[in-house]
Short mmCIF file of C-alpha atoms and ligand atoms in Angstrom, two decimals:
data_model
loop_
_atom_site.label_atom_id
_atom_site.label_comp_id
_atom_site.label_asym_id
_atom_site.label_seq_id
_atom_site.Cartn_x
_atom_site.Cartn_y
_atom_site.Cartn_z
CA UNK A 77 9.71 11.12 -3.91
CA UNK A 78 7.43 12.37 -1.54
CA UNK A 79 9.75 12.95 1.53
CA UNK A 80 7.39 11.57 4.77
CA UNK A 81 8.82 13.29 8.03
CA UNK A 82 11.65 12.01 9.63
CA UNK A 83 10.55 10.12 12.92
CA UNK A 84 12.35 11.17 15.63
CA UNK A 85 13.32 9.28 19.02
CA UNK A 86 10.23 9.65 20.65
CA UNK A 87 8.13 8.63 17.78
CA UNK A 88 6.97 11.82 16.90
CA UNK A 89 7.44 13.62 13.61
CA UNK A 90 8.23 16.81 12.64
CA UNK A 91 7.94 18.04 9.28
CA UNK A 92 5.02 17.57 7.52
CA UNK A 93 5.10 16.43 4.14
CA UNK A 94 4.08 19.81 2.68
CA UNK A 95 7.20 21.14 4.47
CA UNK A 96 9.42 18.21 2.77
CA UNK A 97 8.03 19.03 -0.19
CA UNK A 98 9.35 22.41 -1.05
CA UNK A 99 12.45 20.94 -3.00
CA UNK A 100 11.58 21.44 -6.34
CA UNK A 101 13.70 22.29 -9.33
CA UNK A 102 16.56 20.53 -10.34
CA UNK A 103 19.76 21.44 -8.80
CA UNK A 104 22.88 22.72 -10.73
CA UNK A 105 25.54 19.81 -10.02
CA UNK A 106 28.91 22.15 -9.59
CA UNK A 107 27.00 24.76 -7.48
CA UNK A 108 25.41 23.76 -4.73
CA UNK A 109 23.26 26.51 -3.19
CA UNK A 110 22.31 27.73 -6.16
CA UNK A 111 18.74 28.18 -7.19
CA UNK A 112 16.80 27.50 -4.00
CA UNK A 113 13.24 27.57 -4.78
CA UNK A 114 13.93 29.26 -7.67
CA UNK A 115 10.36 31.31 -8.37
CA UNK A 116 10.54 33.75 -5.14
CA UNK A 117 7.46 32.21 -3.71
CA UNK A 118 6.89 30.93 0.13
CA UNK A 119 7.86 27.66 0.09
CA UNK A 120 4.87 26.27 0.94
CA UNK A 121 3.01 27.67 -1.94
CA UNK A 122 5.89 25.61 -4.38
CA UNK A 123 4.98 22.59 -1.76
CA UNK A 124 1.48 22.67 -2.67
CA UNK A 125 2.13 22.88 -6.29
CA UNK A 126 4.25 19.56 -5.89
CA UNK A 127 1.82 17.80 -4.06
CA UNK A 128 -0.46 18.22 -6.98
CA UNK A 129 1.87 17.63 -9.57
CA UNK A 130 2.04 14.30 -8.17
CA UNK A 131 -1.75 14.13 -8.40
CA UNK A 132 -1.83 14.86 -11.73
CA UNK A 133 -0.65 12.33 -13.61
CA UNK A 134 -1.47 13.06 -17.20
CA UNK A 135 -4.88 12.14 -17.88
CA UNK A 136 -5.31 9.97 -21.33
CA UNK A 137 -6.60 11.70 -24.52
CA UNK A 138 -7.99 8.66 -26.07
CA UNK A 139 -8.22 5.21 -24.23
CA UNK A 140 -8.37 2.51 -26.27
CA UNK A 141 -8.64 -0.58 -24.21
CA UNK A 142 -6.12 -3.22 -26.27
CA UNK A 143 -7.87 -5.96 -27.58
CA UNK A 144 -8.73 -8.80 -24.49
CA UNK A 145 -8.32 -6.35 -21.88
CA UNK A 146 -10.30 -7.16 -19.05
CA UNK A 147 -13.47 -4.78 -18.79
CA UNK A 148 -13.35 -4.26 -15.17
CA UNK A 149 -11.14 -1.61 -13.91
CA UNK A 150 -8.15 -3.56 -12.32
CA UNK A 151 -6.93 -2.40 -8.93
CA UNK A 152 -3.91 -3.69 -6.70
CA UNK A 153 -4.55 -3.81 -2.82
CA UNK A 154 -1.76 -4.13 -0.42
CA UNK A 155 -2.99 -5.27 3.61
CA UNK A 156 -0.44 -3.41 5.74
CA UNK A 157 -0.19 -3.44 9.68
CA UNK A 158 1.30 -4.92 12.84
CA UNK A 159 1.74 -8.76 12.78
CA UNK A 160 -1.30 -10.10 14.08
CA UNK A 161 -3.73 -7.37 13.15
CA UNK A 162 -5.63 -9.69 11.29
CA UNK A 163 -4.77 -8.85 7.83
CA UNK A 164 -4.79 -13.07 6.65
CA UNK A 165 -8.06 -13.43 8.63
CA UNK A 166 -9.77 -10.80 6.43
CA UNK A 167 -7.91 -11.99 3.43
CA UNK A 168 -9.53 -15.33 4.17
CA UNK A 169 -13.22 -13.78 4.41
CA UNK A 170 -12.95 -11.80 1.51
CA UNK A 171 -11.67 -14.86 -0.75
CA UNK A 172 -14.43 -17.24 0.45
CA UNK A 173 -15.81 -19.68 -2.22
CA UNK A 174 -19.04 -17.20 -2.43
CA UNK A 175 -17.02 -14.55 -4.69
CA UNK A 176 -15.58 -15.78 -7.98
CA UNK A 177 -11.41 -16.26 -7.10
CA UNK A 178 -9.02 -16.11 -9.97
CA UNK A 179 -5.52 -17.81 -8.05
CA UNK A 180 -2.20 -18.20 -9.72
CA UNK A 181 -1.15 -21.79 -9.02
CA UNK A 182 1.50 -21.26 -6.13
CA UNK A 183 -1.26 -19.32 -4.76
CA UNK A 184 -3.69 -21.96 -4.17
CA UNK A 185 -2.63 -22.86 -0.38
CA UNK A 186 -5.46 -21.30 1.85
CA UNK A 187 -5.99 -17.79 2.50
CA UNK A 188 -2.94 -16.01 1.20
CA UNK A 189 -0.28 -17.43 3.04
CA UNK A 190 2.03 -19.14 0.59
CA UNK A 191 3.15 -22.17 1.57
CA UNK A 192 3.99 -25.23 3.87
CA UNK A 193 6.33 -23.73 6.67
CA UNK A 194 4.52 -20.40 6.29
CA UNK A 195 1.34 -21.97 7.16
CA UNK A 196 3.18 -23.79 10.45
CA UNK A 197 4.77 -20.71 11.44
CA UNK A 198 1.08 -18.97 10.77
CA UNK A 199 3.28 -15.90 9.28
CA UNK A 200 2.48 -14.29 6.14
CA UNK A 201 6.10 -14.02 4.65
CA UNK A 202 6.15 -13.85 0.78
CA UNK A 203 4.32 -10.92 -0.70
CA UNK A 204 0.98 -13.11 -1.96
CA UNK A 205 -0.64 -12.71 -4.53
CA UNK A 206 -4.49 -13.40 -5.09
CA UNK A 207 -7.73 -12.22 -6.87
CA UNK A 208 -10.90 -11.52 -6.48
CA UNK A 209 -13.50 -9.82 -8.28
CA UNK A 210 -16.35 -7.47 -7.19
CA UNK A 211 -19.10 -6.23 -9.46
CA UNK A 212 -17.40 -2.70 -11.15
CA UNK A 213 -13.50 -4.13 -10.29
CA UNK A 214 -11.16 -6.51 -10.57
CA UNK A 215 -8.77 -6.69 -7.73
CA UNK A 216 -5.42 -7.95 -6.99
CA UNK A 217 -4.66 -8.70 -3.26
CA UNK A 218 -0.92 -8.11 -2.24
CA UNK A 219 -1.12 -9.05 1.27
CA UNK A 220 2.00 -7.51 3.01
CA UNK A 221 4.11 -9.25 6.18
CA UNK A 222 3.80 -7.94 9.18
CA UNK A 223 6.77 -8.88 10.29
CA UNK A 224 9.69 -6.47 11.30
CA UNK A 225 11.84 -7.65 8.67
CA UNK A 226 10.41 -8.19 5.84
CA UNK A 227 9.73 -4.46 5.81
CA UNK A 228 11.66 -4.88 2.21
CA UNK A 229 9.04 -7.11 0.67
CA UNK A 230 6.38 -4.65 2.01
CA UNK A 231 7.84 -2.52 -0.21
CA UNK A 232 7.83 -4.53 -2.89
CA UNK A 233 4.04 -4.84 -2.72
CA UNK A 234 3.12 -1.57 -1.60
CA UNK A 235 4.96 -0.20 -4.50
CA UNK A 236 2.29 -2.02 -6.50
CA UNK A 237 -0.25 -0.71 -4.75
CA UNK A 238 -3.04 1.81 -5.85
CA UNK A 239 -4.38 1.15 -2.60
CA UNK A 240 -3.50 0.51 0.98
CA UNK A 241 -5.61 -1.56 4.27
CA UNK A 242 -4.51 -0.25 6.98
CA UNK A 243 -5.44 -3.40 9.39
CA UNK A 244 -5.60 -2.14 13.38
CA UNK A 245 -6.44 -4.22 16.01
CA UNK A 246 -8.75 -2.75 18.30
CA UNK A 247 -8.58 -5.32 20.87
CA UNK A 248 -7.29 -4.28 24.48
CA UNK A 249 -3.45 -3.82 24.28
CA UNK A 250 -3.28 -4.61 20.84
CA UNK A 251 -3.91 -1.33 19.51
CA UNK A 252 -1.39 0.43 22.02
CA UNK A 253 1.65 -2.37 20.96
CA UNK A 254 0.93 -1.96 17.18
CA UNK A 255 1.09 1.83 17.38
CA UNK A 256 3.93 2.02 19.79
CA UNK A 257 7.59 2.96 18.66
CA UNK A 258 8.73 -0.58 17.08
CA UNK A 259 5.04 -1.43 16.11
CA UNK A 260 4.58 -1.83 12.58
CA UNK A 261 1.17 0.09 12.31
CA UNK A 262 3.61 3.73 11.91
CA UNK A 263 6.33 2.34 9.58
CA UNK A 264 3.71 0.40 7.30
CA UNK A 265 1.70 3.65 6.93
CA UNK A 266 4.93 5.70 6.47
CA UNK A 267 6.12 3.22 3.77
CA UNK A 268 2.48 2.73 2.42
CA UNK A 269 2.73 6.86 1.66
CA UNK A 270 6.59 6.80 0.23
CA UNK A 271 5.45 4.00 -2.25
CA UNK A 272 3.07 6.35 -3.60
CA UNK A 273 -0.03 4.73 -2.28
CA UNK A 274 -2.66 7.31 -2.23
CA UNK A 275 -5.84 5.96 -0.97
CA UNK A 276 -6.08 4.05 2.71
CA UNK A 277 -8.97 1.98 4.04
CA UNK A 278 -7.99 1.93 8.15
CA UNK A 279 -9.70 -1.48 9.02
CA UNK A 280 -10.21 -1.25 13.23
CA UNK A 281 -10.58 -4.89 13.25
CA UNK A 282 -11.22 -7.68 15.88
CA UNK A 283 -14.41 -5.52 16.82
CA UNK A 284 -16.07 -8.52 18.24
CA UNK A 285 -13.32 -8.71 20.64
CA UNK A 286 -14.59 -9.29 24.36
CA UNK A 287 -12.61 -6.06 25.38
CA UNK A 288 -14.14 -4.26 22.75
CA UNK A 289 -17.42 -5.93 22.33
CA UNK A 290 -18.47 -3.68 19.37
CA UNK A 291 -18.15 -0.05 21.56
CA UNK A 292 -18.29 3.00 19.40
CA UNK A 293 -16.07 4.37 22.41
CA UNK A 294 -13.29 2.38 21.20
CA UNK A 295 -13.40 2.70 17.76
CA UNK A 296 -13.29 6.40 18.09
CA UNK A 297 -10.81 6.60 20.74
CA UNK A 298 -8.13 4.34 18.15
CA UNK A 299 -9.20 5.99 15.34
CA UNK A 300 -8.46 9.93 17.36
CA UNK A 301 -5.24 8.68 17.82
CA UNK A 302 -4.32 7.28 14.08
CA UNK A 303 -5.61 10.42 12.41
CA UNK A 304 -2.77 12.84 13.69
CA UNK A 305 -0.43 10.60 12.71
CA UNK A 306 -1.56 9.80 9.77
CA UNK A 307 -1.83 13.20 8.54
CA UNK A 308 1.36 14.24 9.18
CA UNK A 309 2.62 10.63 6.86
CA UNK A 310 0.70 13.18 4.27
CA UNK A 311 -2.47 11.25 4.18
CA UNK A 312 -5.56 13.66 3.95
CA UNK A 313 -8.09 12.57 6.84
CA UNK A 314 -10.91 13.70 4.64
CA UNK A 315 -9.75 13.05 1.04
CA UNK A 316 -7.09 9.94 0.87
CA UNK A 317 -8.53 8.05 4.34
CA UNK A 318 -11.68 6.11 4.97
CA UNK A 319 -12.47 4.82 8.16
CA UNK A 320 -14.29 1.97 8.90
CA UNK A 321 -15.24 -1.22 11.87
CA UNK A 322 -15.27 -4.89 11.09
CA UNK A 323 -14.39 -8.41 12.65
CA UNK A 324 -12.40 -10.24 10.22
CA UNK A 325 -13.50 -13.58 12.62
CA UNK A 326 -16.93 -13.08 11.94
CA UNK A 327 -17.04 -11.33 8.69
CA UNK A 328 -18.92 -8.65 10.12
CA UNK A 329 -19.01 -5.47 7.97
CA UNK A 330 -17.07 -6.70 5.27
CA UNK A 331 -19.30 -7.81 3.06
CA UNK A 332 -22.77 -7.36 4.60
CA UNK A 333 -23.64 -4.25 7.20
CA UNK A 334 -23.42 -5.29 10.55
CA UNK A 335 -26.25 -4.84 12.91
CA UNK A 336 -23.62 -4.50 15.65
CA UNK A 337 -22.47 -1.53 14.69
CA UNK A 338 -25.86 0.60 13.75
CA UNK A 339 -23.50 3.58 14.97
CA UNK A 340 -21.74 3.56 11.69
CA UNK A 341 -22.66 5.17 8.98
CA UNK A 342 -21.32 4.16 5.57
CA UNK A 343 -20.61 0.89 2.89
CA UNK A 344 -18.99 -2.19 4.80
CA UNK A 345 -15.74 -3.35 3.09
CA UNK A 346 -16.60 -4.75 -0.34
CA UNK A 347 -19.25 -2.55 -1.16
CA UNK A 348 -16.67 0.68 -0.73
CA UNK A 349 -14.31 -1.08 -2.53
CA UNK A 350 -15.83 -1.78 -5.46
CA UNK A 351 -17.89 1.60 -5.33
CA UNK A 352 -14.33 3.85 -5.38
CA UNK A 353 -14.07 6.04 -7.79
CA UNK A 354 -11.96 5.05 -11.06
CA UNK A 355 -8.04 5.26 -10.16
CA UNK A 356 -6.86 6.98 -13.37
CA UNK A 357 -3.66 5.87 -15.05
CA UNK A 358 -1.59 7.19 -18.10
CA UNK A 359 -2.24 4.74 -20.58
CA UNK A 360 -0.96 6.86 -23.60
CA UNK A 361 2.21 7.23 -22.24
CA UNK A 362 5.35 4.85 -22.28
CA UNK A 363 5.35 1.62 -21.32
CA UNK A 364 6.45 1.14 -17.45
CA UNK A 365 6.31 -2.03 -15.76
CA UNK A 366 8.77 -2.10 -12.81
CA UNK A 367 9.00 -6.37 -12.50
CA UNK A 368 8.44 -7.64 -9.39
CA UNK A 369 8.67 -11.35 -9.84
CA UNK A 370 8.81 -14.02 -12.54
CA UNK A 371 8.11 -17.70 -12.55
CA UNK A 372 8.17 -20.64 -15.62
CA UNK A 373 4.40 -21.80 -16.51
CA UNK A 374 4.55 -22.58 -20.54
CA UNK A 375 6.83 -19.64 -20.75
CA UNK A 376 8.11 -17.36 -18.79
CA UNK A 377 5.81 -15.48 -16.83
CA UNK A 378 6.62 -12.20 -14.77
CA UNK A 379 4.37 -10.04 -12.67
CA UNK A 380 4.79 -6.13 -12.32
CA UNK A 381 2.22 -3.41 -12.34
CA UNK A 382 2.04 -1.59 -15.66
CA UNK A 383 2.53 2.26 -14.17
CA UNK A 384 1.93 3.59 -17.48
CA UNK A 385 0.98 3.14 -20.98
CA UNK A 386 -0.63 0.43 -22.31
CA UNK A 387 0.18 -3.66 -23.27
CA UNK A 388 -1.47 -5.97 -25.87
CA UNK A 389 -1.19 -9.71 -26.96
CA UNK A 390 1.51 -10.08 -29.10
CA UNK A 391 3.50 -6.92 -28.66
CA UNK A 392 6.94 -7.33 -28.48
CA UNK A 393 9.03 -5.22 -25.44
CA UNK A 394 12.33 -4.47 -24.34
CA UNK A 395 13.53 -5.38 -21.29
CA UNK A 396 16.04 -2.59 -19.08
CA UNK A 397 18.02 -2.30 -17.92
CA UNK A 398 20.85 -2.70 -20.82
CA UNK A 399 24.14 -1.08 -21.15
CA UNK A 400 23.47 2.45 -22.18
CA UNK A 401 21.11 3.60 -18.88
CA UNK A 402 22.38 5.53 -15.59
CA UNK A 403 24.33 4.43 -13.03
CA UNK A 404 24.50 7.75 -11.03
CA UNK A 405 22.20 10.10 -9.64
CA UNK A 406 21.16 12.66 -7.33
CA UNK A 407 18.76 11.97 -4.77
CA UNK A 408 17.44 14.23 -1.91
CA UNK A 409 16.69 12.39 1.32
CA UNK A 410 15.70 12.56 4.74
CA UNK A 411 17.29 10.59 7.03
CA UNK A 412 14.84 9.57 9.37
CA UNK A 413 16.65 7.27 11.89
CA UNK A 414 20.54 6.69 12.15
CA UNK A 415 22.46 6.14 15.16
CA UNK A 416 25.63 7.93 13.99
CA UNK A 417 26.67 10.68 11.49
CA UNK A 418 26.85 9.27 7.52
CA UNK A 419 29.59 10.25 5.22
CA UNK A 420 30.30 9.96 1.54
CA UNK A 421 31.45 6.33 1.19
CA UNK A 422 28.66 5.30 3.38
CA UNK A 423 26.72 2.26 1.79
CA UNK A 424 23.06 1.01 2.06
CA UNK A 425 20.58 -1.10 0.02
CA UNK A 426 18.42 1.03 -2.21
CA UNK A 427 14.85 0.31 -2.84
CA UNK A 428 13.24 1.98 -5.50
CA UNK A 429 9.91 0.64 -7.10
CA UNK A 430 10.23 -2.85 -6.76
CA UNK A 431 14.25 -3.02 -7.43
CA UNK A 432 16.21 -3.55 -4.81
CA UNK A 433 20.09 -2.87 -4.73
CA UNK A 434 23.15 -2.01 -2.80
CA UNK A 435 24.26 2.04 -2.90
CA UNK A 436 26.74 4.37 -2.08
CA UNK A 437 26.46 8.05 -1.03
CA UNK A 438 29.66 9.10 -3.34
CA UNK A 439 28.97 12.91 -2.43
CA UNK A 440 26.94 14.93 -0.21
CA UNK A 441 25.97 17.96 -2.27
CA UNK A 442 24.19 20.44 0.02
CA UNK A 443 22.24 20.34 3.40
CA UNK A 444 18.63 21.77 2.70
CA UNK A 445 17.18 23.56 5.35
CA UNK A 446 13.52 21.89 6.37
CA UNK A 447 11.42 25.15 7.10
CA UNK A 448 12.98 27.04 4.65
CA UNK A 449 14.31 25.23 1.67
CA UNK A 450 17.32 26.96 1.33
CA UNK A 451 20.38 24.79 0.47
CA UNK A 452 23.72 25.69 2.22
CA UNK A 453 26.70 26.67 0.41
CA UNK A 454 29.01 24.56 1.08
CA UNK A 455 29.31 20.57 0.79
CA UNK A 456 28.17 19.35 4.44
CA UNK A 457 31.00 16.60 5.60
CA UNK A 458 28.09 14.47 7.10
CA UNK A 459 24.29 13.97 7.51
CA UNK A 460 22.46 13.03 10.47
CA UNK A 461 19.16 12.12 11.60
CA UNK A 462 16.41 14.16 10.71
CA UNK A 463 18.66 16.41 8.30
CA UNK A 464 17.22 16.84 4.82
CA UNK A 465 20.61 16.87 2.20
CA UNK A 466 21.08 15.99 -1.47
CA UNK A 467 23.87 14.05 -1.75
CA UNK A 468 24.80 11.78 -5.08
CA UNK A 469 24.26 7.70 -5.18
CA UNK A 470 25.90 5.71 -7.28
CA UNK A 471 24.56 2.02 -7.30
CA UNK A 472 26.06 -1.18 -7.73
CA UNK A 473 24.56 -2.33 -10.90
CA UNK A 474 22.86 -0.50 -13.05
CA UNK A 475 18.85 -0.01 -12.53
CA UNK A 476 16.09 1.40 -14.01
CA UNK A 477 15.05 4.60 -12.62
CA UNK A 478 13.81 8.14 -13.74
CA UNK A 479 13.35 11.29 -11.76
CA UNK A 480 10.79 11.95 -9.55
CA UNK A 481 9.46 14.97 -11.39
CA UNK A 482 9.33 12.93 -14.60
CA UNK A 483 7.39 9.96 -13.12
CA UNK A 484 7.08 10.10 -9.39
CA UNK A 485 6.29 6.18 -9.14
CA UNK A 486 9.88 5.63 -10.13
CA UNK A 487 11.53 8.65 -8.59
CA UNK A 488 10.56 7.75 -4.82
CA UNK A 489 13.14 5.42 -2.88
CA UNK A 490 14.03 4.40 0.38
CA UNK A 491 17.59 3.56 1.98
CA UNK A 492 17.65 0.69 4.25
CA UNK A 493 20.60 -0.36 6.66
CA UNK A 494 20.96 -2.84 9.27
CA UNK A 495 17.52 -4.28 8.50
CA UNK A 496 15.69 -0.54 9.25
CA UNK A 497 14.62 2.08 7.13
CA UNK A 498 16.96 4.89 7.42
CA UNK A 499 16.22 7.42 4.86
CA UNK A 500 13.55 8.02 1.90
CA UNK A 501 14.10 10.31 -0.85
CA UNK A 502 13.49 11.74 -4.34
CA UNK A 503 15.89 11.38 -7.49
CA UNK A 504 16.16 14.79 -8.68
CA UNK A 505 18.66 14.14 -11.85
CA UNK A 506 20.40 11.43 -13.63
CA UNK A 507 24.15 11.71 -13.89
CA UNK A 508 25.62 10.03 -16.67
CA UNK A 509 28.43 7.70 -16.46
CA UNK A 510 31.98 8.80 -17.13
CA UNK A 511 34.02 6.24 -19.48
P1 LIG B 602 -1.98 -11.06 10.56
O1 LIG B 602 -0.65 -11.35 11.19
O2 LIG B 602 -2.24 -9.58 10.51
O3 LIG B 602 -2.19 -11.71 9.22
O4 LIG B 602 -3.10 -11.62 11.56
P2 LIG B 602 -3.95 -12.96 11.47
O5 LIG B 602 -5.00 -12.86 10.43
O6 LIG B 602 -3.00 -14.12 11.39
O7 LIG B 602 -4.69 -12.93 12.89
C1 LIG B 602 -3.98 -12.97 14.11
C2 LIG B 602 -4.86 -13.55 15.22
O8 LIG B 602 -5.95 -12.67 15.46
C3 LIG B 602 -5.47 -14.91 14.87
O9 LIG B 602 -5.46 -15.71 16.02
C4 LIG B 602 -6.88 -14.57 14.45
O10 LIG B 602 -7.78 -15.61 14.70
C5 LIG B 602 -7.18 -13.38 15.34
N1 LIG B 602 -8.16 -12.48 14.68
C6 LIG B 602 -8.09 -11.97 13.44
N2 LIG B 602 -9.18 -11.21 13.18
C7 LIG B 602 -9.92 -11.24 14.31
C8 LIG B 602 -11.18 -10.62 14.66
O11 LIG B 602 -11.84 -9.92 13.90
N3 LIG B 602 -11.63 -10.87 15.92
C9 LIG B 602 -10.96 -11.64 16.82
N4 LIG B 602 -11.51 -11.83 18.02
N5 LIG B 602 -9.78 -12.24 16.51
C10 LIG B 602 -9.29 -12.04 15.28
#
């Protein structure tokens, strides 16, 4: 998994993700220490390599789209930032009766809040689901809580995602409490990054705000202090992030240019949407659909995102897991925040694509130093914050799972305890099951 920097007590980072990186090759289970980077190069030259391993998923030879495949190019959007940013507001706009909708049943209830006590509570709780439909795409809205703890089903739909909204407040005090340490603005980007979501629109909404009243001031002034931190999450500023002003009240820029903002210079919402460039995906490889949900409609119906290969009418799949996958494996993490030291026996709820199950650290392997990669020689009694370690999981149940430098989207998890995320990591080898 990509290994975001541990965030440290006063909210700032300090490795970057090229740093976290380095970790590459396999290591040999009885001898820790062994093999370090393996190829004699600087570290940061194996980092880079990684980075764009994960970029390059293999391309297809041949697609073949399977017969009554939709046309469009389907893409899954996840809205991610601090409760009240505005992300059901925008939902709302964007969904209006003037674009052609597409809404599962359960969906039906106004914007994308789900249902009766959601709507009193004005929350956003369950992972929603809607569609929409611009002229090139076909898009799937995840719209993610922004509540503290449903950080888990955030997960869940950013782990979906091909692509993340960053929604910021710009009003007057807004900003500052969504970016501060316990705002949700850092973690959602941080989690947005470990789920492997590679492209993020940063919305600086509520523009039309009387505190902000459309300044160009502003706008720069939140977006100068999102880029550092974003970069360091391991979002490029010029490549992976796309900036842009709107008023999810008014609708201004989202579907339409504003003349409010004449100092901006680029497509409003939709129009950059459904101008992005095609998201490629392996579709001649094997067939991956981590499940996220399932619900009876004449049949059973479950919803997932197909991470590779391809499905057709009529084909007939197996379901896993079944009795002859994994139990055990080795994952390297960084712990990012833990009050106190943790120790083999320690247990904590994986999350890895959209599974979700309890875990325990039945070994800690080796400490691995973050500068230079190197992996100590003896078995570290403990981990704490900010330490990078491999240590061995064994999970409750069994799970699907593969390593990260087989397929990355299944290979990246996080640890949660106590309702916080404590450590994300990378499986770097499947240990088989003794009888
Ligand atoms: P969420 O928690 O991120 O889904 O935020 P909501 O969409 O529920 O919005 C929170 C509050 O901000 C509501 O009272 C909205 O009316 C208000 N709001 C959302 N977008 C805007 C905007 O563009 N301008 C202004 N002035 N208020 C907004």
């Amino acid at each position: 998994m990509e290994l975001s920097e541990p965030i440290v007590e006063n909210g700032e980072t300090e490795m970057s993700p090229e740093e976290s990186w380095e970790h590459k090759e396999e290591i040999s289970e009885a001898e820790p220490g062994v093999g370090s980077l393996g190829d004699g190069r600087p570290p940061e030259e194996s980092a880079h390599e990684m980075m764009e391993e994960e970029e390059e998923i293999p391309k297809p030879k041949s697609v073949v789209a399977p017969p009554g495949a939709p046309k469009k190019e389907h893409v899954n959007v996840v809205f991610i930032g601090h409760v009240d940013a505005g992300k059901s507001t925008i939902g709302g706009q964007i969904m209006s009766p003037s674009m052609y909708m597409d809404f599962i049943d359960r969906y039906l209830s106004w914007a994308l809040d789900t249902n009766q006590e959601e709507r009193d509570k004005g929350k956003t709780v369950e992972v929603g689901r809607a569609y929409f439909e611009t002229e090139k795409k076909h898009f799937t809205i995840l719209d993610a809580p922004g509540h503290k703890s449903f950080v888990p089903n955030m997960i869940g739909g950013a782990s979906q995602a091909d692509l993340a909204v960053l929604v910021i407040s710009a009003r007057k005090g807004e900003f500052e409490t969504g970016f501060e340490k316990g705002g949700q603005t850092r973690e959602h980007a941080m989690l947005a990054k470990t789920a492997g979501v590679k492209h993020l629109i940063v919305l600086i909404n509520k523009m039309d705000d009387p505190t902000v009243n459309w300044s160009n001031e502003r706008y720069e002034e939140c977006k100068e202090k999102l880029v550092p931190f974003l970069k360091k999450v391991g979002f490029n500023p010029k490549k992976d992030i796309h900036f842009m002003p709107c008023s999810g009240l008014t609708g201004a820029n989202l579907k339409e240019q504003s003349d409010f903002c004449p100092w901006y210079i680029g497509l409003p919402f939709i129009p950059y949407l459904d101008n992005l460039p095609n998201f490629n995906r392996s579709v001649d490889g094997p067939i991956r659909l981590p499940i996220v949900d399932k619900y009876k409609d004449m049949g059973t119906v479950v919803l997932g995102k197909l991470e590779s290969g391809s499905i057709c009418k009529g084909q007939q799949l197996v379901m896993m897991p079944n009795k002859h996958s994994y139990c055990g494996s080795h994952g390297q993490i960084v712990i990012i925040e833990h009050k106190s030291i943790i120790c083999p026996g320690y247990n904590a709820v994986l999350h890895i694509h959209t599974c979700i199950e309890e875990v325990e650290i039945t070994a800690l392997i080796c400490l691995v130093d973050k500068k230079s990669g190197e992996k100590s020689k003896t078995r570290p009694r403990f981990v704490k914050q900010d330490q990078v370690c491999i240590a061995r999981l064994r999970t409750a149940g069994t799970i699907c799972l593969e390593t990260f430098k087989d397929f990355p989207q299944m290979g990246r998890f996080t640890l949660r305890d106590e309702g916080k995320t404590i450590a994300i990591g990378k499986v770097l080898k499947l240990v088989p099951e003794k009888d």
